[in-house]
Phi, psi and omega in degrees: 000141183298319181293330175293322177295319178295322178297314180296318179294338179268004178090015178255153167279115184303321181294321178291319179295331180294343176302330180299322180298315179296321177297316178299315180299319181294322179299323180282313184296329179273000177079012179284329175228148174287318180190165180196162172227150176225131176233126179241125180233143178211138179055037177077008182238140175282114182270335184203129176210107182223157173217144179222155175084201187241142173279338180212110183295318184293326183259003180051043182268119185296145171275126182229170175298345179261005177296135178271129184230159171283119180261354176044244189288354170288358169291326188305315180298327178292320176298321179296323175298316178301316179299315184288336171298316179291326174300316180296335179278002178078021183284337181197167171247155185298331180266009175288142173294137178290342179295344175300328180253332179235087186300340179299340181267015187285327186235068184279150176237156186240131179294136178237351181160205180100204180214185183298330180289324181206115177271128178278140183222165172223161180294145173296138184283340174207168182285154172287133180251170176301318180295325176303316180293315182297332183255005181060039177241023183278346185094004176280174182211187172238139178295332184291348177300322178053042183238340185226168176297326179291320175304317181297322177296322177300317180293318182296319185268354181070038186279341180233001172257107190292099192293141180290347182256016184226164174260167177299322178297319181292317179295320179296321176296324176298315178303316182294337182279350184259154180292153175282155179280332181208163176298139181307133177085358187260340184215151175265124179215118179301137194197182177283011184307320184287333172293322175297322176299323176300318177294323178295323175302318177298313184296323183279317187274336186079008180250152168302138185301315180300318179296318180300311184297319178297311189281329186257343183234301190294307182293316178300332178275359180068030179272079195289338182251011183260127181194178178275000171207167179270120179294150185308321182288348180255357184299329179290347177257002183277136182274150167283159180241143189233160169229172173267142171274188184298335179263012181059039170257151182292131181231138182297131175254316179215124183289154181281340180251310178272076187223148176295338180289353177282351181233148175301134182285156175297324181232128176276115183274112175290345179268343184186026189262352189275153163248154183198178178236167177300317180299314181296315185289331174295328176295320176298316179299317180296322177301317178292315180299327180280000179077033173102010181225147177212127179051041177081358180257116181260124179253336178218152173285154184295327179289329176294315178298318179300321178295321179296326185273355179278152176285126181253008178264165175272071185108210182265180180300323181297332180282348183258056182084211180236091180304142182262342178195143171199161175274027179203169172283174188256315182289132176078004182240125175259196179214134178259213181263072179116355182223154163283154183231124176289124178256315187211101180303328180293316178293325179285347179058042178207143178298143181170194184226130173305133180099350177287148180241155187198167164191173180219181180231164184306324184270030175073014173285160180197158170212157165213153184232125183242095182299324182296326180261000185051050190233142170218146182225134177234126177244122178237131172204185182217076178227122179253135001271175182289346179273001186293328182222149179273038189292332180294314179294319181297316179295320180300315181298313182295324180292309182291329179292342180271350178288131183232351179256000000 
């Protein structure tokens, strides 16, 4: 078989890599997933590319490698690339205060206690910087965490649900008006930081964020099916999204045709707004593995990419307070400029390589990039939340267990 030959030429044991296919089939046959695709690439060659199940149960639409999916937070690394392009142009330094471009963030306060009637605050001890946003250490949050008084304020004020009646600038001003969860730089907390970065791209470049990302990142990378909405000609390839009901049966969450993703959004979310395909996202992974260039088109310098893939925390996520949510585990995992970074597979209790970067999305999508192994893996499916199944860890084990050279 040709795919077995490609697997062997890529340094995999074909029989071991084939275990992924059986695993995918079981996930579909047992009703845990409607459908999924997995693409494994190494040394510039596709070693494995399969899809099983349905993209839409009601319409019996097959899930294929060309299925368009909601990638949610896998949008964040592309936004980070946009930010670092402007960094390379000398528009700012990573330790610059973001208030230089967004003055609403000039006088931030930090929550220290209180109750719903009155939150007690103190002044921020230093300004929020670009690196704070890129590493989720700015003290911002997400309202969906539902764990703190600040989270509740985000929900009340609409600070992280990109409202159809507001602009990105207006939502960002709302975020700036609310107290921080922690002093800048002191704790890792998953947040709307990347949406704020999208607004900063606008402020620095003078372009609408969605236009910038399309013109400066998505199109140059040849990501032809990636956008902030599903174009009309692609709707027949768009997947439905599911959740589990009380009996853990698949229940429709968002239809593939009657969906808000069929229309351009009022606000382009740099933190979670894109749709994409396995083919497109593998191109992004190859661009990172190549050190900022793809098919002769260079978007970033190799030293910039190396800086993005480095850990910028003082240790792992676990050392940065007590994270309440992440698309990764905490022990043994650091964070770079837009990606999680594997520091210690033993501490993370999962097979892997120090220096690999990764992230995932709300609908159980995931990717990882391993520069040492010249390896990238993209997993696409549509099940919310991403914590519903341990499929990311299972796929990681089977992929690395198949490496033989």
